[in-house]
């Protein structure tokens, strides 16, 4: 792969809106990505393997629980710092950002928000340091966009629960030590359970042959009469709103992450357009190529401002789920369009692993589907503005 010459675009001087802490956190993550992700990521994506050696670095840059309080091992940062970390990691690769998103928003967040103090103390410090990796099981083979109809269930057996069912498409599943699993009790109410690797009847087969997110490990979670100790139930929130609350935090991080992928594609294409000579001129001098580049920087700038504002609203605890949906949907769509256009600017070189663009383009095909599809987020906006539910 080519050396990492990344220079972040900042057309509307977003840096002026950031605090010194935001910039310090962002720059540390940016340096780490240049040093520890760029040199290895193409190779891991090609061989479809998660680079386990990145776990310590992710923990060190605060990517595991950026906004979880320091007393539980988190980084104690605000929502904008969290977003900037996700942006920088996804600038490197969406699959690595996936691991950070799942660990922070889908595993640490529910333990912090819905767990009791004993659960927080037992799990959060180990997750923050990367000693343990977690995964999040909501989606099932027959229930993706509609998780409320899940069939995974548990029965109260007196001194323990008995868990049965299966989850599919679970990031980090093949190597996670713990899984936050959403399942129905005998009254059809959804609860979160902490399932630990090694519990009898619990297995995590890997999903192979993905063309997207190849450097992220994906798998199933299978529960065959798994005995779950009663103290592993998250006691402080139940119902579908509990997992959806975690998704709000993860979707917000993805909105920032997608900007990172888009920035990397734009920056690569801009540099290439000034170096590649055809018909005696740099291709960047042709109007058709300038149109592509000008539209890219316009869309990136709009997404940066939208997402920064969303971060401010989240810091003030005022952001709605529908606002988060709008940002996730807009930014991932923006990034996927930019990846496609940037790839064209590179001509044939754009399809090779010499450059990051094709890998970003393929990764974003997962990002536009997981954490709520492009269509589902549009329907969430539609419901929010009309008050009319078009899901069912
Ligand atoms: P609905 O009746 O609308 O709501 C049920 C209850 O949930 C509440 N609620 C929310 N709470 C918090 N945050 C949100 N975003 C919420 N949205 C809804 C709602 O108020 C209600 O509460 P209550 O107290 O009245 O019961 O539910 P529905 O069954 O009609 O479904 C709504 C829909 C379709 C929007 C929702 O189910 C949905 O978002 N579907 C998409 C599924 C999804 O996003 N799955 C993601 C799986 S995890 C993943 O992809 C990880 S990838 C990670 C990585 O690698 O980075
Ligand atoms: P479906 O729900 O079957 O949707 C298929 C199509 O129908 C989509 O285009 C959708 O938009 C459309 N559709 C569905 N309902 C409607 C409707 N009401 N109106 C209009 N159109 C509709 N899940 C987890 O729980 N944990 C994870 O860690 C996780 N990681 C993932 C990693 C990867 C790489 C991928 C690909 C997925 C992951 N997922 C995870 C699952 C992901 O959240 C689901 O794939 C996603 O929610 C969509 O569900 P589905 O694939 O079953 O598609």
mmCIF file of N, CA and C in Angstrom, residues 47-160:
data_model
loop_
_atom_site.group_PDB
_atom_site.id
_atom_site.type_symbol
_atom_site.label_atom_id
_atom_site.label_comp_id
_atom_site.label_asym_id
_atom_site.label_seq_id
_atom_site.Cartn_x
_atom_site.Cartn_y
_atom_site.Cartn_z
ATOM 1 N N UNK A 47 -6.723 -10.781 3.744
ATOM 2 C CA UNK A 47 -6.814 -12.148 4.296
ATOM 3 C C UNK A 47 -8.043 -12.340 5.189
ATOM 4 N N UNK A 48 -8.895 -11.329 5.260
ATOM 5 C CA UNK A 48 -10.149 -11.405 6.024
ATOM 6 C C UNK A 48 -9.905 -11.801 7.479
ATOM 7 N N UNK A 49 -9.099 -10.971 8.133
ATOM 8 C CA UNK A 49 -8.746 -11.259 9.527
ATOM 9 C C UNK A 49 -8.734 -9.960 10.319
ATOM 10 N N UNK A 50 -9.235 -9.996 11.541
ATOM 11 C CA UNK A 50 -9.165 -8.810 12.404
ATOM 12 C C UNK A 50 -7.751 -8.719 12.993
ATOM 13 N N UNK A 51 -7.099 -7.551 12.912
ATOM 14 C CA UNK A 51 -5.747 -7.430 13.482
ATOM 15 C C UNK A 51 -5.803 -7.288 15.002
ATOM 16 N N UNK A 52 -5.638 -8.407 15.692
ATOM 17 C CA UNK A 52 -5.772 -8.417 17.161
ATOM 18 C C UNK A 52 -4.762 -7.490 17.842
ATOM 19 N N UNK A 53 -3.624 -7.269 17.163
ATOM 20 C CA UNK A 53 -2.577 -6.438 17.784
ATOM 21 C C UNK A 53 -2.996 -4.983 17.922
ATOM 22 N N UNK A 54 -4.147 -4.595 17.311
ATOM 23 C CA UNK A 54 -4.583 -3.192 17.416
ATOM 24 C C UNK A 54 -5.381 -2.921 18.702
ATOM 25 N N UNK A 55 -5.714 -3.987 19.434
ATOM 26 C CA UNK A 55 -6.575 -3.818 20.622
ATOM 27 C C UNK A 55 -5.941 -2.870 21.647
ATOM 28 N N UNK A 56 -4.644 -3.075 21.940
ATOM 29 C CA UNK A 56 -4.004 -2.216 22.953
ATOM 30 C C UNK A 56 -4.001 -0.760 22.512
ATOM 31 N N UNK A 57 -3.708 -0.535 21.234
ATOM 32 C CA UNK A 57 -3.670 0.840 20.725
ATOM 33 C C UNK A 57 -5.041 1.488 20.785
ATOM 34 N N UNK A 58 -6.076 0.721 20.449
ATOM 35 C CA UNK A 58 -7.441 1.259 20.526
ATOM 36 C C UNK A 58 -7.753 1.695 21.956
ATOM 37 N N UNK A 59 -7.344 0.855 22.913
ATOM 38 C CA UNK A 59 -7.581 1.206 24.320
ATOM 39 C C UNK A 59 -6.800 2.474 24.675
ATOM 40 N N UNK A 60 -5.559 2.567 24.204
ATOM 41 C CA UNK A 60 -4.720 3.717 24.570
ATOM 42 C C UNK A 60 -5.240 5.040 24.010
ATOM 43 N N UNK A 61 -5.832 5.021 22.820
ATOM 44 C CA UNK A 61 -6.348 6.305 22.279
ATOM 45 C C UNK A 61 -7.748 6.631 22.829
ATOM 46 N N UNK A 62 -8.250 5.794 23.731
ATOM 47 C CA UNK A 62 -9.543 6.077 24.377
ATOM 48 C C UNK A 62 -10.735 5.609 23.572
ATOM 49 N N UNK A 63 -10.497 4.682 22.624
ATOM 50 C CA UNK A 63 -11.599 4.247 21.750
ATOM 51 C C UNK A 63 -12.541 3.264 22.431
ATOM 52 N N UNK A 64 -12.147 2.711 23.577
ATOM 53 C CA UNK A 64 -13.034 1.794 24.299
ATOM 54 C C UNK A 64 -13.651 2.562 25.473
ATOM 55 N N UNK A 65 -14.848 3.072 25.242
ATOM 56 C CA UNK A 65 -15.539 3.824 26.292
ATOM 57 C C UNK A 65 -15.075 5.261 26.387
ATOM 58 N N UNK A 66 -15.029 6.006 25.262
ATOM 59 C CA UNK A 66 -14.537 7.391 25.328
ATOM 60 C C UNK A 66 -15.311 8.242 26.329
ATOM 61 N N UNK A 67 -16.626 8.031 26.429
ATOM 62 C CA UNK A 67 -17.440 8.890 27.303
ATOM 63 C C UNK A 67 -17.844 8.178 28.593
ATOM 64 N N UNK A 68 -17.310 6.968 28.808
ATOM 65 C CA UNK A 68 -17.594 6.266 30.073
ATOM 66 C C UNK A 68 -16.737 6.928 31.162
ATOM 67 N N UNK A 69 -17.318 7.158 32.372
ATOM 68 C CA UNK A 69 -16.560 7.880 33.411
ATOM 69 C C UNK A 69 -15.234 7.198 33.771
ATOM 70 N N UNK A 70 -14.289 8.043 34.180
ATOM 71 C CA UNK A 70 -12.944 7.564 34.525
ATOM 72 C C UNK A 70 -12.991 6.492 35.617
ATOM 73 N N UNK A 71 -13.930 6.624 36.562
ATOM 74 C CA UNK A 71 -13.963 5.662 37.677
ATOM 75 C C UNK A 71 -14.206 4.232 37.197
ATOM 76 N N UNK A 72 -14.748 4.075 35.999
ATOM 77 C CA UNK A 72 -14.943 2.715 35.465
ATOM 78 C C UNK A 72 -13.902 2.374 34.398
ATOM 79 N N UNK A 73 -12.867 3.200 34.294
ATOM 80 C CA UNK A 73 -11.802 2.900 33.336
ATOM 81 C C UNK A 73 -11.981 3.590 32.000
ATOM 82 N N UNK A 74 -13.130 4.249 31.789
ATOM 83 C CA UNK A 74 -13.364 4.945 30.516
ATOM 84 C C UNK A 74 -12.490 6.190 30.406
ATOM 85 N N UNK A 75 -12.619 6.910 29.264
ATOM 86 C CA UNK A 75 -11.768 8.079 29.051
ATOM 87 C C UNK A 75 -12.415 9.364 29.580
ATOM 88 N N UNK A 76 -13.690 9.322 29.951
ATOM 89 C CA UNK A 76 -14.357 10.493 30.550
ATOM 90 C C UNK A 76 -14.442 11.688 29.624
ATOM 91 N N UNK A 77 -14.507 11.443 28.322
ATOM 92 C CA UNK A 77 -14.520 12.539 27.342
ATOM 93 C C UNK A 77 -15.951 12.923 26.972
ATOM 94 N N UNK A 78 -16.081 14.011 26.216
ATOM 95 C CA UNK A 78 -17.421 14.415 25.789
ATOM 96 C C UNK A 78 -17.778 13.750 24.461
ATOM 97 N N UNK A 79 -18.959 14.083 23.957
ATOM 98 C CA UNK A 79 -19.481 13.415 22.768
ATOM 99 C C UNK A 79 -18.726 13.808 21.497
ATOM 100 N N UNK A 80 -18.184 15.015 21.490
ATOM 101 C CA UNK A 80 -17.453 15.432 20.282
ATOM 102 C C UNK A 80 -16.102 14.720 20.214
ATOM 103 N N UNK A 81 -15.442 14.583 21.351
ATOM 104 C CA UNK A 81 -14.193 13.800 21.352
ATOM 105 C C UNK A 81 -14.477 12.366 20.923
ATOM 106 N N UNK A 82 -15.557 11.796 21.454
ATOM 107 C CA UNK A 82 -15.946 10.432 21.046
ATOM 108 C C UNK A 82 -16.106 10.370 19.527
ATOM 109 N N UNK A 83 -16.833 11.342 18.972
ATOM 110 C CA UNK A 83 -17.063 11.341 17.531
ATOM 111 C C UNK A 83 -15.767 11.460 16.743
ATOM 112 N N UNK A 84 -14.888 12.352 17.210
ATOM 113 C CA UNK A 84 -13.625 12.561 16.483
ATOM 114 C C UNK A 84 -12.765 11.297 16.498
ATOM 115 N N UNK A 85 -12.788 10.562 17.612
ATOM 116 C CA UNK A 85 -12.022 9.303 17.658
ATOM 117 C C UNK A 85 -12.583 8.337 16.609
ATOM 118 N N UNK A 86 -13.902 8.258 16.525
ATOM 119 C CA UNK A 86 -14.521 7.342 15.541
ATOM 120 C C UNK A 86 -14.186 7.783 14.109
ATOM 121 N N UNK A 87 -14.190 9.095 13.884
ATOM 122 C CA UNK A 87 -13.841 9.624 12.556
ATOM 123 C C UNK A 87 -12.437 9.171 12.152
ATOM 124 N N UNK A 88 -11.504 9.313 13.075
ATOM 125 C CA UNK A 88 -10.114 8.985 12.733
ATOM 126 C C UNK A 88 -9.930 7.487 12.520
ATOM 127 N N UNK A 89 -10.578 6.687 13.360
ATOM 128 C CA UNK A 89 -10.415 5.229 13.200
ATOM 129 C C UNK A 89 -11.005 4.793 11.860
ATOM 130 N N UNK A 90 -12.168 5.332 11.520
ATOM 131 C CA UNK A 90 -12.797 4.903 10.256
ATOM 132 C C UNK A 90 -12.063 5.495 9.051
ATOM 133 N N UNK A 91 -11.333 6.549 9.245
ATOM 134 C CA UNK A 91 -10.443 7.048 8.186
ATOM 135 C C UNK A 91 -9.474 5.913 7.820
ATOM 136 N N UNK A 92 -9.098 5.148 8.844
ATOM 137 C CA UNK A 92 -8.240 3.986 8.597
ATOM 138 C C UNK A 92 -9.022 2.818 8.026
ATOM 139 N N UNK A 93 -10.101 2.425 8.710
ATOM 140 C CA UNK A 93 -10.900 1.293 8.229
ATOM 141 C C UNK A 93 -12.192 1.185 9.038
ATOM 142 N N UNK A 94 -13.300 0.967 8.329
ATOM 143 C CA UNK A 94 -14.604 0.858 9.015
ATOM 144 C C UNK A 94 -14.649 -0.368 9.930
ATOM 145 N N UNK A 95 -13.925 -1.404 9.581
ATOM 146 C CA UNK A 95 -13.960 -2.626 10.400
ATOM 147 C C UNK A 95 -13.331 -2.405 11.765
ATOM 148 N N UNK A 96 -12.265 -1.628 11.800
ATOM 149 C CA UNK A 96 -11.626 -1.345 13.099
ATOM 150 C C UNK A 96 -12.561 -0.436 13.905
ATOM 151 N N UNK A 97 -13.179 0.529 13.228
ATOM 152 C CA UNK A 97 -14.149 1.378 13.928
ATOM 153 C C UNK A 97 -15.323 0.560 14.454
ATOM 154 N N UNK A 98 -15.717 -0.473 13.716
ATOM 155 C CA UNK A 98 -16.796 -1.345 14.192
ATOM 156 C C UNK A 98 -16.457 -1.950 15.543
ATOM 157 N N UNK A 99 -15.237 -2.444 15.665
ATOM 158 C CA UNK A 99 -14.847 -3.058 16.939
ATOM 159 C C UNK A 99 -14.932 -2.039 18.063
ATOM 160 N N UNK A 100 -14.495 -0.812 17.785
ATOM 161 C CA UNK A 100 -14.553 0.235 18.809
ATOM 162 C C UNK A 100 -15.997 0.626 19.114
ATOM 163 N N UNK A 101 -16.841 0.721 18.073
ATOM 164 C CA UNK A 101 -18.254 1.080 18.287
ATOM 165 C C UNK A 101 -18.965 0.049 19.137
ATOM 166 N N UNK A 102 -18.753 -1.214 18.791
ATOM 167 C CA UNK A 102 -19.446 -2.283 19.514
ATOM 168 C C UNK A 102 -19.003 -2.281 20.969
ATOM 169 N N UNK A 103 -17.677 -2.225 21.161
ATOM 170 C CA UNK A 103 -17.151 -2.274 22.532
ATOM 171 C C UNK A 103 -17.703 -1.110 23.373
ATOM 172 N N UNK A 104 -17.698 0.094 22.798
ATOM 173 C CA UNK A 104 -18.071 1.277 23.585
ATOM 174 C C UNK A 104 -19.582 1.420 23.740
ATOM 175 N N UNK A 105 -20.278 1.457 22.601
ATOM 176 C CA UNK A 105 -21.687 1.853 22.643
ATOM 177 C C UNK A 105 -22.631 0.683 22.815
ATOM 178 N N UNK A 106 -22.194 -0.499 22.432
ATOM 179 C CA UNK A 106 -23.130 -1.619 22.468
ATOM 180 C C UNK A 106 -22.821 -2.611 23.589
ATOM 181 N N UNK A 107 -21.647 -2.475 24.208
ATOM 182 C CA UNK A 107 -21.320 -3.376 25.325
ATOM 183 C C UNK A 107 -21.104 -2.556 26.615
ATOM 184 N N UNK A 108 -20.183 -1.575 26.561
ATOM 185 C CA UNK A 108 -19.933 -0.795 27.781
ATOM 186 C C UNK A 108 -21.135 0.087 28.126
ATOM 187 N N UNK A 109 -21.731 0.703 27.110
ATOM 188 C CA UNK A 109 -22.866 1.603 27.380
ATOM 189 C C UNK A 109 -24.008 0.892 28.113
ATOM 190 N N UNK A 110 -24.504 -0.271 27.627
ATOM 191 C CA UNK A 110 -25.612 -0.904 28.366
ATOM 192 C C UNK A 110 -25.221 -1.356 29.761
ATOM 193 N N UNK A 111 -23.951 -1.772 29.937
ATOM 194 C CA UNK A 111 -23.549 -2.170 31.305
ATOM 195 C C UNK A 111 -23.542 -0.929 32.202
ATOM 196 N N UNK A 112 -23.043 0.171 31.655
ATOM 197 C CA UNK A 112 -22.988 1.426 32.433
ATOM 198 C C UNK A 112 -24.389 1.955 32.731
ATOM 199 N N UNK A 113 -25.259 1.973 31.722
ATOM 200 C CA UNK A 113 -26.575 2.596 31.889
ATOM 201 C C UNK A 113 -27.618 1.669 32.492
ATOM 202 N N UNK A 114 -27.596 0.393 32.114
ATOM 203 C CA UNK A 114 -28.678 -0.517 32.535
ATOM 204 C C UNK A 114 -28.206 -1.536 33.574
ATOM 205 N N UNK A 115 -26.889 -1.559 33.824
ATOM 206 C CA UNK A 115 -26.357 -2.545 34.769
ATOM 207 C C UNK A 115 -26.381 -2.025 36.198
ATOM 208 N N UNK A 116 -26.037 -2.911 37.155
ATOM 209 C CA UNK A 116 -25.907 -2.471 38.545
ATOM 210 C C UNK A 116 -24.422 -2.201 38.833
ATOM 211 N N UNK A 117 -24.152 -1.723 40.034
ATOM 212 C CA UNK A 117 -22.780 -1.310 40.356
ATOM 213 C C UNK A 117 -21.815 -2.499 40.308
ATOM 214 N N UNK A 118 -22.280 -3.645 40.758
ATOM 215 C CA UNK A 118 -21.384 -4.818 40.734
ATOM 216 C C UNK A 118 -21.018 -5.168 39.289
ATOM 217 N N UNK A 119 -21.985 -5.091 38.380
ATOM 218 C CA UNK A 119 -21.696 -5.385 36.965
ATOM 219 C C UNK A 119 -20.747 -4.342 36.385
ATOM 220 N N UNK A 120 -20.979 -3.077 36.705
ATOM 221 C CA UNK A 120 -20.088 -2.015 36.185
ATOM 222 C C UNK A 120 -18.650 -2.274 36.629
ATOM 223 N N UNK A 121 -18.492 -2.597 37.923
ATOM 224 C CA UNK A 121 -17.132 -2.774 38.451
ATOM 225 C C UNK A 121 -16.486 -4.031 37.890
ATOM 226 N N UNK A 122 -17.297 -5.054 37.657
ATOM 227 C CA UNK A 122 -16.722 -6.317 37.179
ATOM 228 C C UNK A 122 -16.268 -6.204 35.722
ATOM 229 N N UNK A 123 -17.098 -5.556 34.893
ATOM 230 C CA UNK A 123 -16.825 -5.629 33.445
ATOM 231 C C UNK A 123 -16.166 -4.382 32.839
ATOM 232 N N UNK A 124 -16.580 -3.181 33.300
ATOM 233 C CA UNK A 124 -16.158 -1.982 32.551
ATOM 234 C C UNK A 124 -14.643 -1.767 32.501
ATOM 235 N N UNK A 125 -13.914 -1.899 33.628
ATOM 236 C CA UNK A 125 -12.467 -1.661 33.527
ATOM 237 C C UNK A 125 -11.770 -2.634 32.562
ATOM 238 N N UNK A 126 -12.210 -3.886 32.567
ATOM 239 C CA UNK A 126 -11.575 -4.870 31.671
ATOM 240 C C UNK A 126 -11.905 -4.571 30.200
ATOM 241 N N UNK A 127 -13.098 -4.059 29.959
ATOM 242 C CA UNK A 127 -13.481 -3.707 28.582
ATOM 243 C C UNK A 127 -12.751 -2.439 28.138
ATOM 244 N N UNK A 128 -12.589 -1.484 29.061
ATOM 245 C CA UNK A 128 -11.906 -0.225 28.711
ATOM 246 C C UNK A 128 -10.444 -0.473 28.351
ATOM 247 N N UNK A 129 -9.823 -1.424 29.036
ATOM 248 C CA UNK A 129 -8.391 -1.686 28.780
ATOM 249 C C UNK A 129 -8.188 -2.624 27.602
ATOM 250 N N UNK A 130 -9.265 -3.209 27.114
ATOM 251 C CA UNK A 130 -9.144 -4.149 25.996
ATOM 252 C C UNK A 130 -8.785 -5.557 26.449
ATOM 253 N N UNK A 131 -8.691 -5.755 27.783
ATOM 254 C CA UNK A 131 -8.406 -7.119 28.264
ATOM 255 C C UNK A 131 -9.533 -8.060 27.824
ATOM 256 N N UNK A 132 -10.769 -7.534 27.884
ATOM 257 C CA UNK A 132 -11.905 -8.275 27.358
ATOM 258 C C UNK A 132 -12.520 -7.516 26.188
ATOM 259 N N UNK A 133 -12.963 -8.270 25.192
ATOM 260 C CA UNK A 133 -13.702 -7.675 24.077
ATOM 261 C C UNK A 133 -15.128 -8.214 24.152
ATOM 262 N N UNK A 134 -16.086 -7.333 23.835
ATOM 263 C CA UNK A 134 -17.483 -7.741 23.888
ATOM 264 C C UNK A 134 -18.153 -7.692 22.529
ATOM 265 N N UNK A 135 -19.339 -8.289 22.468
ATOM 266 C CA UNK A 135 -20.158 -8.166 21.256
ATOM 267 C C UNK A 135 -21.620 -7.964 21.673
ATOM 268 N N UNK A 136 -22.469 -7.678 20.698
ATOM 269 C CA UNK A 136 -23.850 -7.240 20.972
ATOM 270 C C UNK A 136 -24.789 -8.042 20.084
ATOM 271 N N UNK A 137 -25.643 -8.839 20.684
ATOM 272 C CA UNK A 137 -26.522 -9.692 19.893
ATOM 273 C C UNK A 137 -27.955 -9.211 19.922
ATOM 274 N N UNK A 138 -28.348 -8.527 18.845
ATOM 275 C CA UNK A 138 -29.745 -8.112 18.703
ATOM 276 C C UNK A 138 -30.356 -8.813 17.483
ATOM 277 N N UNK A 139 -29.671 -8.733 16.333
ATOM 278 C CA UNK A 139 -30.207 -9.258 15.068
ATOM 279 C C UNK A 139 -30.294 -10.794 15.100
ATOM 280 N N UNK A 140 -31.362 -11.302 14.524
ATOM 281 C CA UNK A 140 -31.542 -12.762 14.413
ATOM 282 C C UNK A 140 -31.684 -13.133 12.938
ATOM 283 N N UNK A 141 -31.546 -14.411 12.613
ATOM 284 C CA UNK A 141 -31.671 -14.796 11.204
ATOM 285 C C UNK A 141 -32.969 -14.286 10.568
ATOM 286 N N UNK A 142 -34.072 -14.325 11.309
ATOM 287 C CA UNK A 142 -35.361 -13.906 10.729
ATOM 288 C C UNK A 142 -35.836 -12.540 11.215
ATOM 289 N N UNK A 143 -35.006 -11.830 11.966
ATOM 290 C CA UNK A 143 -35.428 -10.534 12.520
ATOM 291 C C UNK A 143 -34.262 -9.556 12.511
ATOM 292 N N UNK A 144 -34.199 -8.762 11.433
ATOM 293 C CA UNK A 144 -33.123 -7.782 11.294
ATOM 294 C C UNK A 144 -33.631 -6.376 11.561
ATOM 295 N N UNK A 145 -34.326 -5.799 10.588
ATOM 296 C CA UNK A 145 -34.870 -4.448 10.781
ATOM 297 C C UNK A 145 -35.954 -4.423 11.852
ATOM 298 N N UNK A 146 -36.534 -5.565 12.107
ATOM 299 C CA UNK A 146 -37.650 -5.637 13.062
ATOM 300 C C UNK A 146 -37.269 -6.467 14.286
ATOM 301 N N UNK A 147 -36.339 -5.951 15.115
ATOM 302 C CA UNK A 147 -35.855 -6.766 16.239
ATOM 303 C C UNK A 147 -36.924 -7.027 17.299
ATOM 304 N N UNK A 148 -37.971 -6.213 17.306
ATOM 305 C CA UNK A 148 -39.027 -6.397 18.313
ATOM 306 C C UNK A 148 -39.692 -7.762 18.226
ATOM 307 N N UNK A 149 -39.607 -8.421 17.078
ATOM 308 C CA UNK A 149 -40.219 -9.754 16.931
ATOM 309 C C UNK A 149 -39.233 -10.890 17.216
ATOM 310 N N UNK A 150 -38.125 -10.590 17.838
ATOM 311 C CA UNK A 150 -37.105 -11.624 18.115
ATOM 312 C C UNK A 150 -37.707 -12.848 18.798
ATOM 313 N N UNK A 151 -37.047 -14.005 18.607
ATOM 314 C CA UNK A 151 -37.542 -15.233 19.245
ATOM 315 C C UNK A 151 -36.590 -15.776 20.311
ATOM 316 N N UNK A 152 -35.376 -15.276 20.364
ATOM 317 C CA UNK A 152 -34.439 -15.713 21.412
ATOM 318 C C UNK A 152 -35.085 -15.418 22.772
ATOM 319 N N UNK A 153 -35.048 -16.403 23.669
ATOM 320 C CA UNK A 153 -35.819 -16.268 24.917
ATOM 321 C C UNK A 153 -35.125 -16.950 26.085
ATOM 322 N N UNK A 154 -35.546 -16.544 27.287
ATOM 323 C CA UNK A 154 -35.017 -17.229 28.480
ATOM 324 C C UNK A 154 -36.142 -17.509 29.464
ATOM 325 N N UNK A 155 -35.935 -18.615 30.200
ATOM 326 C CA UNK A 155 -36.938 -19.028 31.188
ATOM 327 C C UNK A 155 -36.313 -18.994 32.577
ATOM 328 N N UNK A 156 -37.136 -18.605 33.554
ATOM 329 C CA UNK A 156 -36.668 -18.542 34.931
ATOM 330 C C UNK A 156 -36.687 -19.942 35.531
ATOM 331 N N UNK A 157 -35.515 -20.464 35.900
ATOM 332 C CA UNK A 157 -35.419 -21.814 36.462
ATOM 333 C C UNK A 157 -35.083 -21.760 37.952
ATOM 334 N N UNK A 158 -35.472 -20.716 38.623
ATOM 335 C CA UNK A 158 -35.254 -20.620 40.071
ATOM 336 C C UNK A 158 -33.936 -19.963 40.391
ATOM 337 N N UNK A 159 -32.831 -20.755 40.345
ATOM 338 C CA UNK A 159 -31.539 -20.142 40.689
ATOM 339 C C UNK A 159 -30.759 -19.667 39.446
ATOM 340 N N UNK A 160 -31.320 -19.859 38.242
ATOM 341 C CA UNK A 160 -30.650 -19.380 37.015
ATOM 342 C C UNK A 160 -31.700 -19.193 35.914
#
